[in-house]
Amino acid sequence: MSRHTYTQYDKELDAIRKRLLEMGGLVAQQLSRAIDGLGDGNPAELEIVIEQDRHVNDEEVALDEACIQLIARHGPTAGDLRMVMTMIQMITDLERVGDEAKKIAKAARRILESDSSFVPKVELRHVAEMVVDMLQRSLDAFARMDPSSSADIVRKDKEVDALFKGIMRQLITYMMEDPRLITRSLDVLFIAKSIERIGDHAKNVSEYVVYMVKGKDVRHEGVEALERASGAQ
C-alpha cells in the first residue's frame, strides 16, 4: 500500500479503537449505575441504564460496519487483519455487557417497587466492583496493547465465579426458610448471575488482547498457558 493509504488506514483504525474504548467505558458505567441505583434506592439511575442500552446497541452496529469497511477498503493482512477481526469480537462482548447491565437495572427496578420486607439482604456491591475493575483493566490493556495483566484478570474471574456460587447458596437458604422471599430472591439471583456473566466478558476481552499482541489464542488454555503467552511470568 502507498504511504497515503497506510496513513488513512491508521487514521480509520485509531478512530475505531477510540470508539470501542468509549463503548467499553459506557458499559462499565452502566453496571456501576445499576448497582448504585439498587443500593441507593434510586430508580432514576436504573432508567438511565435501561435507556442507554439503545445507544450501546447502535454503537455495536456502527462499529461492526466500520470494521467491515476498513477491511474492504484497505485489505489488511497478517497482524493488522487479526487486530480488526479481534476488535469485532470485543465489540460483541461489550454489547453483551450492556445487555447484562440492562437486565440488572430491570431486576433492580422490580426490587425497588416491591415490599422491602420481603427482599433478602445480600451484598452485591463488592463483586460488582470487582467485575467493573476487571473490565476497566481489560480495556486499559487493549488501549496500551499490553497483555501482561491478562492472567490476573482470569484469576479474578475465578474469584467472581466462587462469590456467585456463595451468593446462590445464600439465596437458596433464604428461600427455603421463608417462601415469601422467593420472588425477590430470584431477582437478586438474576442480578448476581448477570454480574458473573459480565466477569466472563471482561475475561474474554483480556484474552483477546493476548491474541492481538502475541498471535496466540489462549481461550480454554488455563492460567499458566496464559501467563506464558502474555509474558506475565
mmCIF file of C-alpha atoms in Angstrom:
data_model
loop_
_atom_site.group_PDB
_atom_site.id
_atom_site.type_symbol
_atom_site.label_atom_id
_atom_site.label_comp_id
_atom_site.label_asym_id
_atom_site.label_seq_id
_atom_site.Cartn_x
_atom_site.Cartn_y
_atom_site.Cartn_z
ATOM 1 C CA MET A 1 0.000 0.000 0.000
ATOM 2 C CA SER A 2 1.110 3.583 -0.600
ATOM 3 C CA ARG A 3 2.078 5.869 2.264
ATOM 4 C CA HIS A 4 -1.203 7.747 1.779
ATOM 5 C CA THR A 5 -3.176 4.504 2.058
ATOM 6 C CA TYR A 6 -1.301 3.493 5.215
ATOM 7 C CA THR A 7 -1.968 6.893 6.759
ATOM 8 C CA GLN A 8 -5.691 6.667 6.008
ATOM 9 C CA TYR A 9 -5.837 3.107 7.333
ATOM 10 C CA ASP A 10 -4.143 4.124 10.588
ATOM 11 C CA LYS A 11 -6.500 7.075 10.935
ATOM 12 C CA GLU A 12 -9.591 4.899 10.492
ATOM 13 C CA LEU A 13 -8.214 2.188 12.779
ATOM 14 C CA ASP A 14 -7.472 4.700 15.537
ATOM 15 C CA ALA A 15 -10.999 6.112 15.244
ATOM 16 C CA ILE A 16 -12.476 2.612 15.688
ATOM 17 C CA ARG A 17 -10.225 1.877 18.658
ATOM 18 C CA LYS A 18 -11.246 5.145 20.294
ATOM 19 C CA ARG A 19 -14.956 4.420 19.838
ATOM 20 C CA LEU A 20 -14.511 0.869 21.124
ATOM 21 C CA LEU A 21 -12.866 2.199 24.295
ATOM 22 C CA GLU A 22 -15.654 4.752 24.715
ATOM 23 C CA MET A 23 -18.211 1.957 24.336
ATOM 24 C CA GLY A 24 -16.346 -0.048 26.978
ATOM 25 C CA GLY A 25 -16.338 2.897 29.337
ATOM 26 C CA LEU A 26 -20.063 3.353 28.838
ATOM 27 C CA VAL A 27 -20.994 -0.261 29.615
ATOM 28 C CA ALA A 28 -18.753 -0.262 32.708
ATOM 29 C CA GLN A 29 -20.571 2.869 33.829
ATOM 30 C CA GLN A 30 -23.910 1.166 33.156
ATOM 31 C CA LEU A 31 -23.053 -1.660 35.545
ATOM 32 C CA SER A 32 -21.916 0.759 38.257
ATOM 33 C CA ARG A 33 -25.063 2.842 37.799
ATOM 34 C CA ALA A 34 -27.336 -0.188 38.008
ATOM 35 C CA ILE A 35 -25.746 -1.391 41.248
ATOM 36 C CA ASP A 36 -25.731 2.124 42.715
ATOM 37 C CA GLY A 37 -29.371 2.598 41.739
ATOM 38 C CA LEU A 38 -30.306 -0.583 43.569
ATOM 39 C CA GLY A 39 -28.166 0.122 46.630
ATOM 40 C CA ASP A 40 -29.260 3.753 46.938
ATOM 41 C CA GLY A 41 -32.910 3.093 46.096
ATOM 42 C CA ASN A 42 -32.693 5.456 43.112
ATOM 43 C CA PRO A 43 -34.980 4.362 40.242
ATOM 44 C CA ALA A 44 -33.869 7.301 38.070
ATOM 45 C CA GLU A 45 -30.391 5.765 37.794
ATOM 46 C CA LEU A 46 -31.929 2.470 36.710
ATOM 47 C CA GLU A 47 -33.954 4.165 33.970
ATOM 48 C CA ILE A 48 -30.792 5.794 32.617
ATOM 49 C CA VAL A 49 -29.142 2.361 32.350
ATOM 50 C CA ILE A 50 -32.138 0.906 30.514
ATOM 51 C CA GLU A 51 -32.310 3.853 28.118
ATOM 52 C CA GLN A 52 -28.559 3.854 27.399
ATOM 53 C CA ASP A 53 -28.702 0.274 26.166
ATOM 54 C CA ARG A 54 -30.141 1.571 22.895
ATOM 55 C CA HIS A 55 -27.028 3.657 22.366
ATOM 56 C CA VAL A 56 -24.796 0.653 23.103
ATOM 57 C CA ASN A 57 -26.707 -1.403 20.526
ATOM 58 C CA ASP A 58 -26.357 1.370 17.955
ATOM 59 C CA GLU A 59 -22.624 1.549 18.630
ATOM 60 C CA GLU A 60 -22.250 -2.193 18.116
ATOM 61 C CA VAL A 61 -23.851 -1.960 14.674
ATOM 62 C CA ALA A 62 -21.870 1.141 13.705
ATOM 63 C CA LEU A 63 -18.530 -0.262 14.865
ATOM 64 C CA ASP A 64 -19.094 -3.615 13.174
ATOM 65 C CA GLU A 65 -19.818 -1.766 9.932
ATOM 66 C CA ALA A 66 -16.731 0.422 10.368
ATOM 67 C CA CYS A 67 -14.565 -2.686 10.807
ATOM 68 C CA ILE A 68 -16.035 -4.332 7.714
ATOM 69 C CA GLN A 69 -15.499 -1.178 5.667
ATOM 70 C CA LEU A 70 -11.913 -0.938 6.924
ATOM 71 C CA ILE A 71 -11.204 -4.464 5.715
ATOM 72 C CA ALA A 72 -12.943 -3.880 2.374
ATOM 73 C CA ARG A 73 -11.146 -0.605 1.623
ATOM 74 C CA HIS A 74 -7.625 -1.445 2.783
ATOM 75 C CA GLY A 75 -7.333 -5.242 2.720
ATOM 76 C CA PRO A 76 -5.180 -5.509 5.875
ATOM 77 C CA THR A 77 -3.062 -8.615 6.189
ATOM 78 C CA ALA A 78 -1.468 -10.669 8.964
ATOM 79 C CA GLY A 79 -1.356 -8.797 12.290
ATOM 80 C CA ASP A 80 -3.480 -5.895 11.069
ATOM 81 C CA LEU A 81 -6.287 -8.203 9.980
ATOM 82 C CA ARG A 82 -6.011 -10.116 13.254
ATOM 83 C CA MET A 83 -6.450 -6.872 15.166
ATOM 84 C CA VAL A 84 -9.558 -5.839 13.228
ATOM 85 C CA MET A 85 -11.223 -9.244 13.495
ATOM 86 C CA THR A 86 -10.483 -9.398 17.219
ATOM 87 C CA MET A 87 -11.957 -5.942 17.740
ATOM 88 C CA ILE A 88 -15.176 -7.223 16.176
ATOM 89 C CA GLN A 89 -15.244 -9.940 18.845
ATOM 90 C CA MET A 90 -14.592 -7.351 21.554
ATOM 91 C CA ILE A 91 -17.447 -5.203 20.303
ATOM 92 C CA THR A 92 -19.809 -8.172 20.656
ATOM 93 C CA ASP A 93 -18.666 -8.853 24.223
ATOM 94 C CA LEU A 94 -19.084 -5.207 25.205
ATOM 95 C CA GLU A 95 -22.601 -5.115 23.762
ATOM 96 C CA ARG A 96 -23.446 -8.160 25.853
ATOM 97 C CA VAL A 97 -22.110 -6.386 28.944
ATOM 98 C CA GLY A 98 -24.597 -3.631 28.168
ATOM 99 C CA ASP A 99 -27.376 -6.205 27.869
ATOM 100 C CA GLU A 100 -26.492 -7.661 31.264
ATOM 101 C CA ALA A 101 -26.413 -4.186 32.835
ATOM 102 C CA LYS A 102 -29.910 -3.554 31.470
ATOM 103 C CA LYS A 103 -31.094 -6.868 32.936
ATOM 104 C CA ILE A 104 -29.661 -5.831 36.302
ATOM 105 C CA ALA A 105 -31.437 -2.473 36.125
ATOM 106 C CA LYS A 106 -34.785 -4.090 35.291
ATOM 107 C CA ALA A 107 -34.480 -6.622 38.120
ATOM 108 C CA ALA A 108 -33.400 -3.829 40.476
ATOM 109 C CA ARG A 109 -36.456 -1.812 39.462
ATOM 110 C CA ARG A 110 -38.713 -4.725 40.381
ATOM 111 C CA ILE A 111 -36.999 -4.962 43.753
ATOM 112 C CA LEU A 112 -37.381 -1.246 44.480
ATOM 113 C CA GLU A 113 -41.058 -1.365 43.537
ATOM 114 C CA SER A 114 -41.728 -4.319 45.864
ATOM 115 C CA ASP A 115 -42.285 -4.631 49.603
ATOM 116 C CA SER A 116 -38.795 -4.208 51.085
ATOM 117 C CA SER A 117 -39.600 -6.538 53.972
ATOM 118 C CA PHE A 118 -39.523 -9.464 51.518
ATOM 119 C CA VAL A 119 -36.179 -8.570 49.891
ATOM 120 C CA PRO A 120 -33.256 -10.770 51.034
ATOM 121 C CA LYS A 121 -30.214 -8.938 52.354
ATOM 122 C CA VAL A 122 -27.385 -9.971 50.074
ATOM 123 C CA GLU A 123 -24.190 -7.993 49.418
ATOM 124 C CA LEU A 124 -23.680 -7.488 45.686
ATOM 125 C CA ARG A 125 -21.667 -4.275 45.527
ATOM 126 C CA HIS A 126 -18.303 -5.910 46.278
ATOM 127 C CA VAL A 127 -18.488 -8.459 43.473
ATOM 128 C CA ALA A 128 -19.874 -5.823 41.081
ATOM 129 C CA GLU A 129 -16.919 -3.544 41.863
ATOM 130 C CA MET A 130 -14.554 -6.451 41.190
ATOM 131 C CA VAL A 131 -16.138 -7.002 37.788
ATOM 132 C CA VAL A 132 -16.034 -3.297 36.880
ATOM 133 C CA ASP A 133 -12.333 -3.278 37.771
ATOM 134 C CA MET A 134 -11.745 -6.368 35.605
ATOM 135 C CA LEU A 135 -13.473 -4.727 32.661
ATOM 136 C CA GLN A 136 -11.583 -1.457 33.059
ATOM 137 C CA ARG A 137 -8.249 -3.268 33.315
ATOM 138 C CA SER A 138 -9.057 -5.303 30.202
ATOM 139 C CA LEU A 139 -9.869 -2.133 28.276
ATOM 140 C CA ASP A 140 -6.700 -0.482 29.553
ATOM 141 C CA ALA A 141 -4.694 -3.488 28.350
ATOM 142 C CA PHE A 142 -6.298 -3.084 24.933
ATOM 143 C CA ALA A 143 -5.576 0.655 24.855
ATOM 144 C CA ARG A 144 -1.891 0.039 25.701
ATOM 145 C CA MET A 145 -1.670 -3.207 23.695
ATOM 146 C CA ASP A 146 -0.152 -4.773 26.815
ATOM 147 C CA PRO A 147 -1.427 -8.267 27.735
ATOM 148 C CA SER A 148 0.625 -8.606 30.934
ATOM 149 C CA SER A 149 -2.433 -8.220 33.211
ATOM 150 C CA SER A 150 -4.495 -10.876 31.413
ATOM 151 C CA ALA A 151 -3.583 -13.785 33.686
ATOM 152 C CA ASP A 152 -4.516 -11.812 36.796
ATOM 153 C CA ILE A 153 -7.866 -10.859 35.247
ATOM 154 C CA VAL A 154 -8.581 -14.531 34.563
ATOM 155 C CA ARG A 155 -7.776 -15.324 38.201
ATOM 156 C CA LYS A 156 -10.168 -12.591 39.311
ATOM 157 C CA ASP A 157 -12.854 -14.173 37.153
ATOM 158 C CA LYS A 158 -12.443 -17.403 39.103
ATOM 159 C CA GLU A 159 -12.927 -15.419 42.323
ATOM 160 C CA VAL A 160 -16.089 -13.887 40.895
ATOM 161 C CA ASP A 161 -17.378 -17.348 39.997
ATOM 162 C CA ALA A 162 -16.768 -18.525 43.568
ATOM 163 C CA LEU A 163 -18.523 -15.467 45.010
ATOM 164 C CA PHE A 164 -21.512 -16.079 42.756
ATOM 165 C CA LYS A 165 -21.799 -19.655 43.996
ATOM 166 C CA GLY A 166 -21.725 -18.363 47.567
ATOM 167 C CA ILE A 167 -24.485 -15.844 46.823
ATOM 168 C CA MET A 168 -26.556 -18.571 45.192
ATOM 169 C CA ARG A 169 -26.245 -20.823 48.244
ATOM 170 C CA GLN A 170 -27.199 -17.919 50.496
ATOM 171 C CA LEU A 171 -30.304 -17.163 48.447
ATOM 172 C CA ILE A 172 -31.367 -20.807 48.374
ATOM 173 C CA THR A 173 -31.171 -20.827 52.172
ATOM 174 C CA TYR A 174 -33.328 -17.702 52.367
ATOM 175 C CA MET A 175 -35.955 -19.207 50.061
ATOM 176 C CA MET A 176 -36.086 -22.468 51.996
ATOM 177 C CA GLU A 177 -36.505 -20.653 55.302
ATOM 178 C CA ASP A 178 -39.171 -18.179 54.115
ATOM 179 C CA PRO A 179 -41.150 -18.820 50.906
ATOM 180 C CA ARG A 180 -42.261 -15.179 50.907
ATOM 181 C CA LEU A 181 -38.716 -14.280 49.863
ATOM 182 C CA ILE A 182 -38.727 -16.489 46.768
ATOM 183 C CA THR A 183 -39.783 -13.906 44.173
ATOM 184 C CA ARG A 184 -37.332 -11.215 45.229
ATOM 185 C CA SER A 185 -34.595 -13.794 45.876
ATOM 186 C CA LEU A 186 -34.886 -14.835 42.246
ATOM 187 C CA ASP A 187 -34.494 -11.204 41.182
ATOM 188 C CA VAL A 188 -31.335 -10.931 43.290
ATOM 189 C CA LEU A 189 -30.096 -14.212 41.819
ATOM 190 C CA PHE A 190 -30.652 -12.880 38.277
ATOM 191 C CA ILE A 191 -28.630 -9.781 39.174
ATOM 192 C CA ALA A 192 -25.795 -11.863 40.628
ATOM 193 C CA LYS A 193 -25.761 -14.081 37.534
ATOM 194 C CA SER A 194 -25.571 -11.049 35.254
ATOM 195 C CA ILE A 195 -22.622 -9.731 37.259
ATOM 196 C CA GLU A 196 -20.918 -13.119 36.917
ATOM 197 C CA ARG A 197 -21.505 -13.086 33.147
ATOM 198 C CA ILE A 198 -20.017 -9.596 32.849
ATOM 199 C CA GLY A 199 -16.915 -11.009 34.543
ATOM 200 C CA ASP A 200 -16.779 -13.636 31.791
ATOM 201 C CA HIS A 201 -16.950 -10.929 29.122
ATOM 202 C CA ALA A 202 -14.178 -8.941 30.826
ATOM 203 C CA LYS A 203 -12.049 -12.095 30.841
ATOM 204 C CA ASN A 204 -12.767 -12.590 27.141
ATOM 205 C CA VAL A 205 -11.577 -9.075 26.345
ATOM 206 C CA SER A 206 -8.333 -9.662 28.244
ATOM 207 C CA GLU A 207 -7.751 -12.879 26.290
ATOM 208 C CA TYR A 208 -8.410 -11.082 23.001
ATOM 209 C CA VAL A 209 -5.615 -8.648 23.874
ATOM 210 C CA VAL A 210 -3.194 -11.580 24.183
ATOM 211 C CA TYR A 211 -4.275 -12.824 20.760
ATOM 212 C CA MET A 212 -3.949 -9.392 19.159
ATOM 213 C CA VAL A 213 -0.497 -8.701 20.565
ATOM 214 C CA LYS A 214 1.053 -12.168 20.665
ATOM 215 C CA GLY A 215 -0.908 -14.025 17.987
ATOM 216 C CA LYS A 216 -1.699 -16.813 20.455
ATOM 217 C CA ASP A 217 -5.271 -17.987 21.069
ATOM 218 C CA VAL A 218 -5.326 -18.627 24.822
ATOM 219 C CA ARG A 219 -9.010 -19.375 25.266
ATOM 220 C CA HIS A 220 -9.581 -22.569 27.277
ATOM 221 C CA GLU A 221 -5.811 -22.929 27.826
ATOM 222 C CA GLY A 222 -5.657 -22.221 31.562
ATOM 223 C CA VAL A 223 -3.905 -19.533 33.583
ATOM 224 C CA GLU A 224 -0.406 -20.994 33.247
ATOM 225 C CA ALA A 225 -0.579 -21.068 29.433
ATOM 226 C CA LEU A 226 -1.968 -17.551 29.502
ATOM 227 C CA GLU A 227 0.952 -16.348 31.604
ATOM 228 C CA ARG A 228 3.428 -17.872 29.160
ATOM 229 C CA ALA A 229 1.684 -16.375 26.151
ATOM 230 C CA SER A 230 1.274 -12.929 27.651
ATOM 231 C CA GLY A 231 4.780 -12.696 29.068
ATOM 232 C CA ALA A 232 3.430 -12.256 32.610
ATOM 233 C CA GLN A 233 5.814 -14.773 34.142
#
